[in-house]
Coordinates of C-alpha atoms in Angstrom, one line a residue:
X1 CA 0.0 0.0 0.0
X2 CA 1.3 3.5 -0.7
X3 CA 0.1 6.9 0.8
X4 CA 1.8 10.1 -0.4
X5 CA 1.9 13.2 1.7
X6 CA 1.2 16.7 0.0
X7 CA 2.7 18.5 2.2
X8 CA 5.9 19.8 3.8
X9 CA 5.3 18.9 7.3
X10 CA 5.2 15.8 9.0
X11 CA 2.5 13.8 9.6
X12 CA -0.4 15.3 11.6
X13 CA -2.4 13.3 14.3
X14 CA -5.5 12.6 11.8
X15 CA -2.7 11.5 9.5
X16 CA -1.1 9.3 11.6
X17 CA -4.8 7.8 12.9
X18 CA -5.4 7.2 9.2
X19 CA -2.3 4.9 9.3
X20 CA -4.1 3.2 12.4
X21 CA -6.4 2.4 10.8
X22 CA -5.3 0.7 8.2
X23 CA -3.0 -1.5 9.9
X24 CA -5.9 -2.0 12.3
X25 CA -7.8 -3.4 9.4
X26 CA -4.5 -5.0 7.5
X27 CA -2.5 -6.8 9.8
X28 CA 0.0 -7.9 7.6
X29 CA -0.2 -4.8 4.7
X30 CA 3.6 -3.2 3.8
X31 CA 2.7 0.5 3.7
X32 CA 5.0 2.9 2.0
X33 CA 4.7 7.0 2.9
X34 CA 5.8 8.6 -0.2
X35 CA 7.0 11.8 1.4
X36 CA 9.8 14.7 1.7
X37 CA 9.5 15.0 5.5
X38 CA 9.3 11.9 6.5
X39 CA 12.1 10.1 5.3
X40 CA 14.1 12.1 7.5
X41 CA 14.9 11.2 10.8
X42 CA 12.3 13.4 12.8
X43 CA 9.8 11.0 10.5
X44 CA 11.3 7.9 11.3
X45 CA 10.8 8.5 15.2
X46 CA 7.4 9.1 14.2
X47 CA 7.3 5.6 12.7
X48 CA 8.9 3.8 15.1
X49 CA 6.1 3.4 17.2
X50 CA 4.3 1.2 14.1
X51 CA 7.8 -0.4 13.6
X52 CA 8.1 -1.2 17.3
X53 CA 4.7 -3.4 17.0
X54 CA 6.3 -5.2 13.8
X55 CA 4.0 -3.2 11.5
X56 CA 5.7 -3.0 8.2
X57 CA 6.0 0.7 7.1
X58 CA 8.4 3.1 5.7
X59 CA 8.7 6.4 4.3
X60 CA 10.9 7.0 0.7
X61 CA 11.2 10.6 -0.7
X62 CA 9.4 11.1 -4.1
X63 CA 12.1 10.5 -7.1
X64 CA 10.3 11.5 -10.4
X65 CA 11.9 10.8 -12.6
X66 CA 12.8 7.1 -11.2
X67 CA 9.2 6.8 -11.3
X68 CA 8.1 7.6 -14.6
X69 CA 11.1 5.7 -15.8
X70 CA 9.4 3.4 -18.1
X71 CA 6.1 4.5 -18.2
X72 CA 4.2 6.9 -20.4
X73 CA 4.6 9.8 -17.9
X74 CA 8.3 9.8 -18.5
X75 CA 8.3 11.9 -22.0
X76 CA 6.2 14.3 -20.2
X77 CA 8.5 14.7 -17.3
X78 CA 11.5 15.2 -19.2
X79 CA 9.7 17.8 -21.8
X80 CA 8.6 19.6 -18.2
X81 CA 11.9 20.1 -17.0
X82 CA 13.3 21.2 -20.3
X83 CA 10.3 23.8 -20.4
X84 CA 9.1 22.4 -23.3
X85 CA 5.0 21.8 -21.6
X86 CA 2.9 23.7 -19.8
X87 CA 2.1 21.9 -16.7
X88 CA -1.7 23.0 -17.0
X89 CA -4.7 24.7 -15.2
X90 CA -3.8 22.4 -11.7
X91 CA -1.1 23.4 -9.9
X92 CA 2.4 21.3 -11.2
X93 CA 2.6 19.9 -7.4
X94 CA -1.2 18.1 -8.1
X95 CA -0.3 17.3 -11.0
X96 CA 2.9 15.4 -10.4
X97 CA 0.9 14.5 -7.2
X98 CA -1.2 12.7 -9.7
X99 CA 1.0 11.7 -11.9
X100 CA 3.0 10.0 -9.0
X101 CA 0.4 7.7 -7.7
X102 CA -0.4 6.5 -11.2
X103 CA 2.8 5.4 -11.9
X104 CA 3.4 3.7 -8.8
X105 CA 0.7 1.6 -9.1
X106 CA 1.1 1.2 -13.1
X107 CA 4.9 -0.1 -11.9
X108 CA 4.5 -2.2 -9.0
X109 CA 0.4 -2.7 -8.4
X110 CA -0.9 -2.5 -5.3
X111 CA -3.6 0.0 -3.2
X112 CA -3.1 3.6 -3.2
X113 CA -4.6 6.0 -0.3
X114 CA -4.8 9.7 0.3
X115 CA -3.8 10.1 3.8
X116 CA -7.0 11.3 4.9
X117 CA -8.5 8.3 4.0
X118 CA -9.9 6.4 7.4
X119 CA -9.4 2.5 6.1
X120 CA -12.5 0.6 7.9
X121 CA -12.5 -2.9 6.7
X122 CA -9.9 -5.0 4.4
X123 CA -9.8 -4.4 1.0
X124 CA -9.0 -8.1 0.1
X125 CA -11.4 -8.8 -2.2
X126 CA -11.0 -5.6 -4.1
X127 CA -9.3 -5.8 -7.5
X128 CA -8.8 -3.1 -10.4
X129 CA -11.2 -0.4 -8.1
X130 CA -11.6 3.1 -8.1
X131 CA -14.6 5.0 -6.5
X132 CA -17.2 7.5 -7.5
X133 CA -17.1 10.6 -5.6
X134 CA -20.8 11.8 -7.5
X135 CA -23.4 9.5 -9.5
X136 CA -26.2 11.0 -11.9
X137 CA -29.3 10.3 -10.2
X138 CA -31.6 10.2 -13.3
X139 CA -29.5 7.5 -14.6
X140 CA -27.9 5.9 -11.5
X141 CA -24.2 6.1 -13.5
X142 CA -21.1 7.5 -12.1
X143 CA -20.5 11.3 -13.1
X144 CA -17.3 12.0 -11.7
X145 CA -14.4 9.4 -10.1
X146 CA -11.8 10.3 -7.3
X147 CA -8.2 9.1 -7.2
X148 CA -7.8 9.0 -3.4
X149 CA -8.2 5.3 -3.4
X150 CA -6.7 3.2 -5.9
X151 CA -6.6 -0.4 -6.6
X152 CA -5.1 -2.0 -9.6
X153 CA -2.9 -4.6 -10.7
X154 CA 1.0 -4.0 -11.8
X155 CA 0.9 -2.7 -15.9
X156 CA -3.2 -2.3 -15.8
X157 CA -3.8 -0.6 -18.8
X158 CA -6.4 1.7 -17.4
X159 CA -4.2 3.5 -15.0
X160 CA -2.4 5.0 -18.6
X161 CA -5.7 6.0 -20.7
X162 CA -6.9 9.6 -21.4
X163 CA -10.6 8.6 -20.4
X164 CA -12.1 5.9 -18.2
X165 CA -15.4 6.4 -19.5
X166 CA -16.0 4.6 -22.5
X167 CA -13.5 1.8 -21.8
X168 CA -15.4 -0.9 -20.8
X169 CA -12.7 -3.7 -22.1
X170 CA -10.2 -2.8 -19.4
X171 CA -11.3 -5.0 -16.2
X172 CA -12.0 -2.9 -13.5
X173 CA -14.8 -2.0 -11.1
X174 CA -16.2 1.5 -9.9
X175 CA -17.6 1.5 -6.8
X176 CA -20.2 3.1 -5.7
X177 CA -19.9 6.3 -3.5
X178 CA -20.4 4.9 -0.1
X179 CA -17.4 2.4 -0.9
X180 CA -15.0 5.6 -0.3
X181 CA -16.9 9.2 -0.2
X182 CA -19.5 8.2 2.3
X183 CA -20.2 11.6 2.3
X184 CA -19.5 14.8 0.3
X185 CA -17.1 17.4 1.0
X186 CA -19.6 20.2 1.8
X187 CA -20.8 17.8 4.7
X188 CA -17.9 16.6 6.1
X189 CA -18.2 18.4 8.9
X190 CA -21.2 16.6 10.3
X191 CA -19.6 14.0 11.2
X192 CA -17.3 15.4 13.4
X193 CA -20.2 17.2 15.4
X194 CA -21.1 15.7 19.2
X195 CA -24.9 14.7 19.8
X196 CA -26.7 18.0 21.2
X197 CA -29.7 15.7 22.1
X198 CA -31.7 12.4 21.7
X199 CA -32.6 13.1 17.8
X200 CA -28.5 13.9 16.8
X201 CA -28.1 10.6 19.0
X202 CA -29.8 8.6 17.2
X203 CA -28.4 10.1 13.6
X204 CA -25.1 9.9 14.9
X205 CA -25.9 6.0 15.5
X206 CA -27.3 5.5 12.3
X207 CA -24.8 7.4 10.1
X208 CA -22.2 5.5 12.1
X209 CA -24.1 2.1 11.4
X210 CA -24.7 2.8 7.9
X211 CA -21.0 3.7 6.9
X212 CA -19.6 0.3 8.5
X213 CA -22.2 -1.2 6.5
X214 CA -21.6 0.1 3.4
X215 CA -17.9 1.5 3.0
X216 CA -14.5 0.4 2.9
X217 CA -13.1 3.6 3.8
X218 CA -13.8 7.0 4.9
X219 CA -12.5 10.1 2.8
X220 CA -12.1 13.3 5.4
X221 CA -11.6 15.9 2.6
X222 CA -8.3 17.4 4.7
X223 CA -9.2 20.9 2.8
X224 CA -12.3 21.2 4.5
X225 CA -11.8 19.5 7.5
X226 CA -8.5 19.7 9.2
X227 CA -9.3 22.9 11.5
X228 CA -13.0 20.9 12.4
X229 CA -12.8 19.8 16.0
X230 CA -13.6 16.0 16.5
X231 CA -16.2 16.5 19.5
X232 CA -16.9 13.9 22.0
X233 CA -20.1 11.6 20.7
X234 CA -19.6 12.1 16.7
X235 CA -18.8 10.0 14.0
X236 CA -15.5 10.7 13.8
X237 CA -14.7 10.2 17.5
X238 CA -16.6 6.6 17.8
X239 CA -14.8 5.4 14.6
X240 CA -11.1 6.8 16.1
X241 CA -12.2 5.1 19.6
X242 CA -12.7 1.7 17.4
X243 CA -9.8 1.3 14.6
X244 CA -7.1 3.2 16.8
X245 CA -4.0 1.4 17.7
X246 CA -2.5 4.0 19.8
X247 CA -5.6 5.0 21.5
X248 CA -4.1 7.7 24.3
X249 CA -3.1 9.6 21.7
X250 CA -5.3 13.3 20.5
X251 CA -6.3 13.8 17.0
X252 CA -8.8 16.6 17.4

């Protein structure tokens, strides 16, 4: 499994619960942190905790051009750094962002996570997936997909092409929102709010009952999120009191 940071700084509490949780849910998974920070020593303390319980984890600075070596992103690369491309509308660090977790998967297969991704049960019988962040509701089809969970085997051909709609020859499954974006970015925040009386109660119960039911994994759209306070009661704080690993530990 592979999680690349975005950012500069080390891992953050939610981050590192994230990591939790997955190992909490995949014993036996090798996780590699793609990241700047944390292949540095400060990061490696940070690790050692997981290390200590014989989890297997470790963090590798990003090499680009290492990874596209090979694959179809490489030209690309190369014609970027000799100026010769625009990197496009996105900012170049999403794009490479991007970029990167394709061609880590298209090289060596495997599951790819955003680290604000809450891992809830095992992805073992999940092959060639990618989830649906939006479906049409008139015709029940998937309008738009999001790349913060990934599974696909080593060389999988869609992983390379322009457009996954249309391609229907390739092998692979898109799952249904709950599977990944239980719920939508604008709403995130709902689930980090505490019961203010019997009827939030019992919402909080069934929301929490009907995301273990239905989803793999929870996305926490970091953007909107991060500066939410988990409050005692919510969601968020019954799932964290459930797949932590190092459960003294705050990540409000």
């Amino acid at each position: 499994m592979t999680l690349i940071s975005p950012s500069q700084d080390s891992l953050g509490d939610r981050e590192i619960f994230a990591v939790e949780s997955l190992f909490r849910t995949h014993r036996n998974a090798c996780l590699v942190i793609v990241s700047n920070s944390m292949d540095s020593e400060p990061g490696r303390r940070l690790l050692k905790r997981f290390a200590d319980r014989n989890f297997h984890i470790a963090a590798v600075k990003p090499n680009f051009a290492a990874a596209f070596r090979g694959t179809p992103a490489e030209i690309w690369f190369r014609e970027l750094k000799s100026g010769r491309v625009r990197p496009g509308d996105v900012s170049l660090a999403q794009n490479l962002s991007n970029l990167l977790r394709l061609a880590l998967l298209y090289k060596f297969g495997g599951i790819y996570l955003d680290t604000d991704v809450v891992v809830l049960r095992s992805f073992a019988g999940l092959r060639n997936a990618i989830g649906a962040q939006t479906v049409d509701l008139e015709t029940g089809k998937w309008s738009r997909l999001n790349n913060a969970v990934l599974v696909f085997d080593r060389n999988h051909p869609l992983v390379v092409v322009e457009r996954v709609e249309g391609n229907s020859g390739y092998n692979f499954t898109v799952l249904p929102p709950p599977a990944f974006y239980p719920v939508d970015w604008s709403r995130i925040s709902g689930l980090f709010q505490g019961p203010r009386d019997r009827i939030q109660s019992s919402w909080v119960r069934r929301k929490l009952e009907r995301i273990k039911k239905e989803s793999f994994a929870v996305h926490l759209w970091n953007r909107q999120s991060r500066d939410v306070e988990i409050e005692d009661g919510s969601v968020m704080n019954r799932i964290m009191m459930e797949y932590c690993i190092f459960c003294n530990s705050s990540s409000s």
